[in-house]
């Protein structure tokens, strides 16, 4: 229990302390990350015996659960490890930024939210953590919000992922309603039509977070954030959330859902691999590569081998974070990530280039580096799957493209003049260096991991590693020798445009949705103006009625009353009680009557 608390609370409290104190940001960030890593290591050791669980107050009959099983504890360790060394790199990268307190505070809150997501034992906790990582990623992508295009990139990422998140809400609703509990492990016993519907809905959510076709476009535009954000976001946090979700629910998915998952992953690994090959910016190339690699993970899940997807997720976390950190060093030297500008940047930084190259070879699946083992597991699973005629070609094509775009990136960084290099920042090199080492050696620990998880991946026949090595080396050679235009041919233009058919998601969904929203806003404004005009007319009528009531009816009534009172007062004076006055008035009255009668007789 203490390790569970330390894993979550160390980054959370450190992040809050940085945001409140606004000082010693680097020291607090590294302390929080280190304590979180210690907690995650302890959690793996504790969970290898029996699950570690914490029950928190929640809804009636639906408490919030945090649970560390061997699977979730390993995922927690991946998050803590990558976050720790990315933050080490960031301590050098962000050293002179005036807003570094906001950066480190938000990064640690992001890490804490991701830890809550991987350790969530119920759907309500998972949904809350899912929302938190989405919001934190919006803040981090838009960190330099004053720069051109940054705010729109952050908003695009937020809207794309939030739209797909509806699938998670509906899927969780179906599972909770069917199982009668929000506990994730209990809902995974769901079968039949509810399992199929829930599985497809959860796939939609995963497609948004893991940038799968056709929701991949936002990820490349998210490169507007600082490089450490990209490194963490693409490796072990936000983008990993979709694959982690599907790995966790894989035991529940029926064959129909698994087939759809595999096809979505297969299409994505090819389409985004072609986009990466056509890219002209290093960070955007790596971003498209992220979508492609998560596509391979979905292929493994669709083939019924979620453990193979998990192995590739772990290898990819170390590889992709180190590649992004290397790109950040080259960007630091050239003040750009455009490939044309970065030509020869590796010569000026031979150590950084060596680390970048090692990670690139690992991603291409060259033995004995980490992704060689995980890609072999994916290829073997695809080959033995009932859907092998569909999944195996996708997996092979994705592997070839991986080698091709990494070969192209290596050639660009090595070709050309070395140029000047800025002063080295040791913390940046340290953070990247550890992750490069992990990219190289993690594969040797996969056997131990399989034992810990209680599963064993069947050892593939000799043809699988040979085939994997062939496509990896072949892809690297193609990317190094041939220009993308020659490799892609007629696909070059569409790939550079992100295969945006009819304007892509922007043209098919975003712009129509925004147009509908604008139309609704205009209608609402007209209704508002009409209601406001009617209100003004009613107010004018009210003012008129008040004036008419006050100055007309009330005045007439009050005048009549005053006249009556005055007449009464005068009449009262006639009733004096004196006999001589009464006789005089009587005489005057008789005289008036006689005068009237005489006048009548005379003039008649």
XYZ file of C-alpha atoms in Angstrom:
604
model
C 0.000 0.000 0.000
C 2.822 2.418 0.809
C 4.445 1.832 -2.590
C 1.088 2.451 -4.268
C 0.720 5.752 -2.427
C 4.315 6.766 -3.147
C 3.965 6.039 -6.869
C 0.952 8.321 -7.153
C 1.537 10.977 -4.519
C 5.223 11.702 -5.160
C 4.701 13.274 -8.600
C 1.347 14.774 -7.605
C 2.607 16.564 -4.470
C 5.857 17.622 -6.144
C 3.909 19.136 -9.021
C 1.602 21.019 -6.660
C 4.579 22.248 -4.613
C 6.265 23.608 -7.755
C 3.119 25.433 -8.865
C 2.628 26.955 -5.406
C 6.236 27.815 -4.509
C 7.403 28.772 -8.041
C 11.019 28.036 -7.145
C 13.525 25.154 -7.111
C 11.492 23.637 -9.942
C 14.171 21.283 -11.248
C 15.096 19.941 -7.807
C 11.480 19.354 -6.798
C 10.667 17.773 -10.168
C 13.592 15.350 -10.068
C 12.869 14.500 -6.415
C 9.229 13.750 -7.188
C 10.170 11.689 -10.244
C 12.810 9.737 -8.306
C 10.444 8.948 -5.440
C 7.763 7.924 -7.917
C 10.250 5.602 -9.621
C 11.198 4.053 -6.273
C 7.520 3.516 -5.538
C 6.949 1.896 -8.947
C 9.912 -0.456 -8.475
C 8.600 -1.450 -5.056
C 5.138 -1.894 -6.519
C 6.429 -4.366 -9.135
C 8.124 -6.392 -6.405
C 5.022 -6.320 -4.196
C 2.562 -7.134 -6.992
C 4.561 -10.151 -8.161
C 3.232 -11.992 -5.114
C -0.383 -10.844 -4.926
C -2.215 -7.752 -6.157
C -1.871 -4.581 -4.100
C -5.161 -2.743 -3.771
C -6.473 0.504 -2.280
C -10.182 1.246 -1.864
C -11.195 4.913 -1.878
C -14.611 6.510 -1.213
C -16.716 6.764 -4.347
C -20.313 6.275 -5.406
C -22.598 4.105 -3.248
C -21.815 0.434 -3.973
C -19.156 1.640 -6.452
C -15.972 2.581 -4.567
C -12.922 3.900 -6.368
C -10.192 1.281 -6.727
C -6.467 1.424 -7.305
C -4.938 -1.953 -8.000
C -1.414 -3.091 -8.835
C -1.471 -6.432 -10.608
C 1.680 -7.671 -12.362
C 0.410 -6.036 -15.581
C -0.529 -2.657 -14.122
C 2.577 -2.549 -11.930
C 4.801 -3.073 -14.986
C 2.956 -0.335 -16.862
C 3.406 1.948 -13.853
C 7.140 1.227 -13.855
C 7.339 2.092 -17.572
C 5.614 5.431 -16.947
C 7.814 6.265 -13.943
C 11.062 5.295 -15.693
C 10.481 7.220 -18.898
C 9.094 10.222 -16.998
C 12.086 10.303 -14.670
C 14.682 10.477 -17.432
C 12.646 12.781 -19.635
C 12.432 15.175 -16.680
C 16.192 14.819 -16.187
C 16.643 15.904 -19.807
C 14.089 18.690 -19.316
C 16.050 20.092 -16.382
C 18.710 21.085 -18.913
C 16.398 21.808 -21.842
C 14.141 24.205 -19.899
C 16.839 25.724 -17.676
C 16.502 29.250 -19.094
C 12.762 29.265 -19.722
C 11.037 31.889 -17.514
C 7.948 29.665 -17.209
C 9.772 26.501 -16.192
C 7.838 26.285 -12.903
C 4.594 26.007 -14.856
C 6.218 23.446 -17.153
C 7.562 21.140 -14.451
C 4.435 21.446 -12.315
C 2.178 20.491 -15.211
C 4.494 17.668 -16.316
C 4.381 16.086 -12.859
C 0.600 16.398 -12.676
C 0.520 14.723 -16.098
C 2.658 11.853 -14.792
C 0.465 11.470 -11.698
C -2.664 11.329 -13.869
C -1.097 8.654 -16.083
C -0.147 6.605 -13.026
C -3.746 6.842 -11.824
C -4.914 5.613 -15.223
C -2.682 2.539 -15.409
C -3.414 1.616 -11.779
C -7.176 2.268 -11.961
C -9.163 -0.717 -10.768
C -12.594 0.600 -11.700
C -14.058 2.419 -14.667
C -14.915 5.598 -12.773
C -11.312 6.065 -11.627
C -10.096 5.269 -15.142
C -12.475 7.828 -16.663
C -11.328 10.510 -14.219
C -7.663 9.806 -14.963
C -8.409 9.700 -18.704
C -9.868 13.207 -18.462
C -6.922 14.448 -16.413
C -4.295 13.294 -18.908
C -6.293 14.871 -21.738
C -6.434 18.221 -19.957
C -2.775 18.105 -18.867
C -1.663 17.261 -22.410
C -3.648 20.256 -23.697
C -1.754 22.518 -21.294
C 1.612 21.007 -22.228
C 1.125 21.032 -26.007
C 0.019 24.650 -25.705
C 2.803 25.561 -23.252
C 4.272 28.173 -25.616
C 0.804 29.472 -26.400
C 2.103 32.883 -27.477
C 3.806 31.398 -30.543
C 2.016 31.172 -33.861
C 0.021 27.980 -34.346
C 0.618 26.588 -30.851
C -2.812 27.356 -29.421
C -4.584 25.870 -32.442
C -2.433 22.715 -32.254
C -3.308 22.226 -28.587
C -6.990 22.840 -29.264
C -6.957 20.410 -32.204
C -5.385 17.672 -30.081
C -7.885 18.279 -27.303
C -10.921 18.257 -29.618
C -9.863 15.169 -31.591
C -9.195 13.095 -28.482
C -12.217 14.438 -26.584
C -14.517 13.541 -29.464
C -13.243 9.958 -29.506
C -13.498 9.812 -25.693
C -17.247 9.422 -26.107
C -16.498 5.808 -27.014
C -14.910 5.246 -23.605
C -17.894 6.697 -21.759
C -20.421 4.651 -23.719
C -18.301 1.500 -23.542
C -17.864 1.816 -19.782
C -21.618 2.456 -19.433
C -22.386 -0.756 -21.350
C -19.961 -2.802 -19.249
C -21.107 -1.378 -15.905
C -24.760 -1.823 -16.853
C -24.202 -5.405 -17.960
C -21.982 -6.517 -15.070
C -23.688 -4.468 -12.355
C -20.348 -3.236 -11.041
C -17.727 -0.682 -12.030
C -14.788 -2.948 -11.144
C -12.790 -3.469 -14.336
C -11.776 -7.076 -13.648
C -15.405 -8.058 -13.049
C -16.680 -6.359 -16.207
C -14.151 -8.266 -18.319
C -16.310 -11.369 -17.836
C -18.890 -9.769 -20.157
C -19.609 -11.842 -23.247
C -21.821 -11.833 -26.322
C -23.303 -8.736 -27.930
C -22.550 -6.393 -24.976
C -18.878 -7.380 -25.178
C -18.802 -6.717 -28.921
C -20.505 -3.326 -28.595
C -18.341 -2.281 -25.649
C -15.182 -3.485 -27.394
C -15.881 -1.447 -30.528
C -16.712 1.637 -28.452
C -13.490 1.292 -26.480
C -11.640 0.928 -29.785
C -12.969 4.343 -30.841
C -11.561 5.875 -27.664
C -8.232 4.144 -28.222
C -8.106 5.355 -31.829
C -8.392 8.946 -30.630
C -5.725 8.728 -27.938
C -3.308 6.544 -29.911
C -3.800 8.550 -33.136
C -5.070 5.731 -35.319
C -6.508 6.276 -38.812
C -8.543 8.371 -39.446
C -7.838 10.243 -36.182
C -4.058 10.441 -36.633
C -3.696 14.014 -37.852
C -3.675 15.717 -34.450
C -0.530 13.944 -33.271
C 1.814 15.453 -35.857
C 0.488 18.919 -35.108
C 1.098 18.379 -31.398
C 4.810 18.935 -32.050
C 4.257 22.601 -31.146
C 5.055 21.782 -27.506
C 8.541 21.552 -25.942
C 10.587 18.486 -26.943
C 10.367 16.828 -23.470
C 6.577 17.019 -23.785
C 6.730 15.243 -27.151
C 9.090 12.617 -25.743
C 6.822 11.814 -22.802
C 3.535 12.166 -24.658
C 4.569 9.798 -27.496
C 6.192 7.122 -25.407
C 4.602 6.276 -22.066
C 1.681 8.597 -21.406
C -1.075 10.111 -23.555
C -0.627 8.176 -26.817
C 0.100 4.981 -24.924
C -3.233 5.253 -23.104
C -5.223 3.904 -26.053
C -3.058 0.817 -26.484
C -2.988 0.260 -22.709
C -6.784 0.371 -22.622
C -7.075 -2.285 -25.323
C -4.368 -4.474 -23.747
C -6.266 -4.439 -20.458
C -9.655 -5.311 -21.993
C -8.280 -7.775 -24.583
C -9.478 -10.878 -22.632
C -13.069 -9.660 -23.074
C -12.938 -8.860 -26.800
C -14.820 -11.327 -29.045
C -13.441 -12.408 -32.401
C -15.368 -9.762 -34.336
C -13.983 -6.932 -32.218
C -10.453 -8.378 -32.388
C -10.620 -8.466 -36.182
C -11.681 -4.816 -36.358
C -8.909 -3.846 -33.915
C -6.351 -5.653 -36.061
C -7.555 -4.053 -39.299
C -7.544 -0.555 -37.792
C -3.997 -1.134 -36.541
C -2.864 -2.619 -39.853
C -4.220 0.253 -41.938
C -2.702 2.754 -39.518
C 0.762 1.207 -39.481
C 0.937 1.398 -43.285
C -0.743 4.760 -43.861
C 1.146 6.624 -41.141
C 4.362 4.835 -42.095
C 4.006 6.294 -45.599
C 3.289 9.713 -44.082
C 6.430 9.446 -41.935
C 8.517 8.538 -44.985
C 7.246 11.619 -46.839
C 7.711 14.042 -43.915
C 10.096 16.989 -44.160
C 10.335 17.651 -40.428
C 12.120 15.316 -38.009
C 9.713 15.676 -35.089
C 6.690 15.259 -37.358
C 8.363 12.164 -38.866
C 8.738 10.718 -35.367
C 5.128 11.643 -34.579
C 3.810 9.786 -37.625
C 6.070 6.910 -36.626
C 4.356 6.827 -33.231
C 0.961 6.284 -34.857
C 2.501 3.555 -37.021
C 4.065 1.706 -34.079
C 0.856 1.813 -32.056
C -0.811 0.440 -35.165
C 1.521 -2.559 -34.902
C 0.460 -2.988 -31.278
C -3.178 -3.079 -32.360
C -2.266 -5.690 -34.960
C -0.871 -7.842 -32.144
C -4.021 -7.346 -30.053
C -6.181 -8.187 -33.054
C -4.126 -11.345 -33.577
C -4.951 -12.413 -30.022
C -1.518 -11.650 -28.541
C -1.890 -8.664 -26.174
C 1.370 -9.645 -24.467
C 3.225 -9.064 -27.751
C 1.612 -5.624 -27.890
C 2.727 -4.997 -24.293
C 6.330 -5.956 -25.096
C 6.359 -3.599 -28.061
C 4.794 -0.842 -25.962
C 7.598 -1.169 -23.415
C 10.327 -1.238 -26.065
C 8.736 1.637 -27.969
C 8.505 3.764 -24.810
C 12.270 3.748 -24.342
C 13.065 3.982 -28.067
C 10.701 6.779 -29.015
C 11.484 8.919 -25.963
C 15.214 8.707 -26.714
C 14.615 9.557 -30.397
C 12.639 12.657 -29.477
C 15.253 13.727 -26.945
C 17.941 13.352 -29.596
C 15.855 15.410 -32.007
C 15.632 18.065 -29.295
C 19.425 18.298 -29.108
C 19.679 18.754 -32.878
C 16.916 21.337 -32.702
C 18.855 23.072 -29.910
C 21.826 23.394 -32.308
C 20.009 24.360 -35.507
C 16.915 26.077 -34.023
C 14.731 24.025 -36.345
C 13.512 20.483 -36.865
C 13.153 20.694 -40.641
C 15.170 17.904 -42.217
C 16.743 20.261 -44.731
C 18.061 22.440 -41.907
C 19.227 19.436 -39.877
C 21.401 18.025 -42.660
C 24.731 17.088 -41.101
C 23.612 17.898 -37.536
C 24.669 14.427 -36.420
C 28.283 15.063 -37.413
C 28.469 17.975 -34.988
C 27.121 15.745 -32.204
C 28.651 12.288 -32.771
C 27.689 11.045 -29.303
C 24.076 12.146 -29.606
C 23.930 10.825 -33.168
C 25.269 7.453 -32.014
C 22.511 7.237 -29.406
C 19.890 8.360 -31.922
C 21.169 5.799 -34.446
C 21.094 2.996 -31.872
C 17.481 3.797 -31.011
C 16.594 4.066 -34.714
C 18.083 0.615 -35.348
C 16.180 -0.713 -32.350
C 12.913 0.664 -33.752
C 13.680 -0.945 -37.102
C 13.935 -4.303 -35.325
C 17.661 -5.006 -35.668
C 18.915 -7.697 -33.236
C 19.691 -7.836 -30.408
C 18.013 -4.502 -29.674
C 14.703 -4.269 -27.803
C 12.159 -3.959 -30.606
C 13.662 -6.932 -32.455
C 12.109 -9.242 -29.858
C 8.770 -7.445 -29.674
C 8.383 -7.170 -33.466
C 9.174 -10.855 -33.874
C 6.418 -11.589 -31.359
C 3.995 -9.428 -33.365
C 4.949 -11.045 -36.673
C 4.608 -14.527 -35.160
C 1.182 -13.655 -33.719
C 0.021 -12.221 -37.047
C 1.279 -15.292 -38.901
C -0.568 -17.709 -36.607
C -3.765 -15.674 -36.395
C -6.944 -16.818 -38.202
C -6.816 -13.390 -39.840
C -3.223 -13.930 -41.034
C -4.008 -13.141 -44.710
C -4.975 -9.653 -43.568
C -2.737 -8.985 -40.585
C 0.605 -10.424 -41.693
C 0.939 -8.244 -44.843
C 0.117 -5.164 -42.766
C 2.699 -6.101 -40.127
C 5.400 -6.763 -42.726
C 4.660 -3.547 -44.621
C 4.707 -1.546 -41.375
C 8.076 -3.072 -40.456
C 9.580 -2.247 -43.852
C 8.350 1.333 -43.599
C 9.790 1.627 -40.090
C 13.239 0.831 -41.427
C 12.746 3.120 -44.434
C 11.825 6.283 -42.557
C 14.441 5.727 -39.861
C 17.073 5.072 -42.549
C 16.113 8.316 -44.234
C 16.353 10.245 -40.939
C 19.811 8.800 -40.229
C 21.074 9.697 -43.682
C 19.844 13.293 -43.420
C 21.442 13.769 -39.999
C 24.768 12.374 -41.173
C 24.992 13.865 -44.662
C 26.138 17.432 -45.227
C 28.355 19.781 -43.262
C 28.641 19.317 -39.519
C 28.147 22.978 -38.704
C 28.444 24.548 -35.244
C 27.125 22.953 -32.071
C 26.045 24.816 -28.975
C 27.520 24.133 -25.579
C 26.603 20.704 -24.246
C 24.136 20.385 -21.400
C 25.072 17.314 -19.334
C 21.565 16.692 -18.005
C 20.186 16.446 -21.535
C 22.814 13.871 -22.473
C 22.239 11.905 -19.253
C 18.477 11.693 -19.698
C 18.777 10.578 -23.305
C 21.688 8.224 -22.637
C 19.864 6.098 -20.071
C 16.864 5.710 -22.369
C 19.146 4.716 -25.269
C 20.684 2.008 -23.094
C 17.214 0.747 -22.221
C 16.339 0.724 -25.924
C 19.245 -1.632 -26.453
C 18.892 -4.040 -23.520
C 15.203 -4.228 -22.605
C 14.602 -7.178 -24.914
C 16.750 -9.418 -22.724
C 14.310 -8.934 -19.856
C 11.193 -9.889 -21.786
C 11.467 -13.545 -20.737
C 11.435 -12.548 -17.052
C 8.480 -10.277 -17.730
C 6.537 -13.117 -19.334
C 7.167 -15.254 -16.252
C 5.985 -12.455 -13.990
C 2.783 -12.018 -16.004
C 2.187 -15.758 -16.031
C 2.130 -16.005 -19.826
C 4.497 -17.419 -22.372
C 4.759 -16.351 -25.962
C 5.400 -19.305 -28.220
C 8.864 -19.179 -29.674
C 8.493 -18.425 -33.370
C 9.952 -20.696 -35.975
C 13.240 -19.678 -37.571
C 11.420 -18.031 -40.456
C 9.988 -15.245 -38.268
C 13.289 -13.739 -37.015
C 14.787 -14.132 -40.466
C 11.790 -12.431 -42.003
C 11.860 -9.694 -39.334
C 15.563 -9.049 -39.851
C 15.128 -9.004 -43.617
C 12.327 -6.425 -43.588
C 14.193 -4.298 -41.026
C 17.483 -4.240 -42.930
C 15.688 -3.919 -46.246
C 13.728 -0.939 -45.019
C 16.856 0.778 -43.658
C 18.659 0.244 -46.966
C 15.728 1.618 -48.967
C 15.479 4.710 -46.772
C 19.224 5.351 -46.909
C 19.668 4.828 -50.656
C 16.515 6.203 -52.241
C 14.821 9.561 -51.877
C 11.234 9.427 -50.568
C 9.904 10.688 -53.895
C 11.376 7.660 -55.694
C 10.184 5.215 -53.049
C 6.662 6.573 -52.850
C 6.147 7.418 -56.511
C 2.580 8.621 -57.106
C 1.871 8.302 -53.385
C 4.404 11.022 -52.552
C 1.979 13.950 -52.852
C -0.915 12.324 -50.974
C 1.502 11.137 -48.257
C 2.908 14.624 -47.781
C -0.671 15.813 -47.476
C -1.410 13.161 -44.863
C -3.702 11.240 -47.248
C -6.324 13.873 -46.543
C -9.208 12.688 -48.757
C -11.642 15.560 -49.361
C -9.717 17.655 -46.886
C -9.262 14.795 -44.426
C -10.873 14.932 -41.028
C -10.698 18.714 -41.239
C -12.738 18.742 -44.423
C -15.033 15.826 -43.643
C -15.700 16.423 -39.960
C -14.034 19.461 -38.411
C -15.011 22.159 -40.894
C -18.607 20.886 -41.327
C -18.932 20.642 -37.555
C -17.565 24.154 -37.130
C -19.882 25.405 -39.895
C -22.857 23.801 -38.150
C -21.721 25.321 -34.864
C -21.364 28.741 -36.529
C -24.830 28.380 -38.068
C -26.283 27.431 -34.705
C -24.546 30.432 -33.187
C -26.088 32.726 -35.823
C -29.555 31.252 -35.238
C -29.067 31.595 -31.509
C -27.942 35.212 -31.925
C -31.009 36.001 -34.035
C -33.267 34.363 -31.490
C -31.490 36.298 -28.792
C -31.921 39.554 -30.733
C -35.613 38.758 -31.325
C -36.192 37.972 -27.668
C -34.253 41.107 -26.730
C -36.378 43.205 -29.108
C -39.559 41.692 -27.712
C -38.275 42.399 -24.242
C -37.565 46.003 -25.126
C -41.106 46.336 -26.614
C -42.589 44.868 -23.454
C -40.536 47.245 -21.345
C -41.702 50.211 -23.449
C -45.308 49.057 -23.126
C -44.825 48.678 -19.425
C -43.357 52.171 -19.137
C -46.314 53.537 -21.176
C -48.823 51.662 -19.019
C -47.130 52.962 -15.912
C -47.236 56.552 -17.210
C -50.849 56.165 -18.350
C -51.779 54.686 -15.014
C -49.886 57.327 -13.046
C -50.575 60.400 -15.136
C -54.031 59.464 -16.562
C -56.271 57.163 -14.552
C -54.673 57.859 -11.188
C -54.638 61.603 -11.869
C -58.337 61.600 -12.914
C -59.380 59.593 -9.897
C -57.328 61.711 -7.543
C -58.724 64.894 -9.236
C -62.279 63.642 -8.856
C -61.608 62.812 -5.254
C -60.096 66.241 -4.638
C -63.092 67.925 -6.382
C -65.550 65.930 -4.346
C -63.707 66.813 -1.188
C -63.646 70.489 -2.179
C -67.363 70.444 -3.072
C -68.115 68.765 0.217
C -66.064 71.388 2.003
C -68.019 74.173 0.317
C -71.340 72.483 0.942
C -70.382 72.040 4.548
C -70.000 75.784 4.888
C -73.690 76.153 3.879
C -74.689 74.062 6.862
C -73.733 76.734 9.393
C -76.709 76.261 11.798
C -77.646 80.001 11.791
C -81.449 80.566 11.111
C -81.030 83.929 9.387
C -78.559 82.386 6.911
C -80.908 79.506 6.260
C -83.836 81.933 5.662
C -81.671 84.048 3.365
C -80.602 81.048 1.307
C -84.204 79.883 1.129
C -85.303 83.286 -0.104
C -82.561 83.377 -2.690
C -83.523 79.948 -3.843
C -87.214 80.872 -4.170
C -86.239 84.016 -6.065
C -84.140 81.983 -8.505
C -86.980 79.525 -9.048
C -89.486 82.351 -9.665
C -87.031 84.009 -12.077
C -86.653 80.797 -14.013
C -90.429 80.264 -14.199
C -91.053 83.855 -15.363
C -88.362 83.544 -17.999
C -89.916 80.350 -19.222
C -93.376 81.986 -19.514
C -92.059 85.069 -21.258
C -90.019 83.192 -23.878
C -92.476 80.371 -24.470
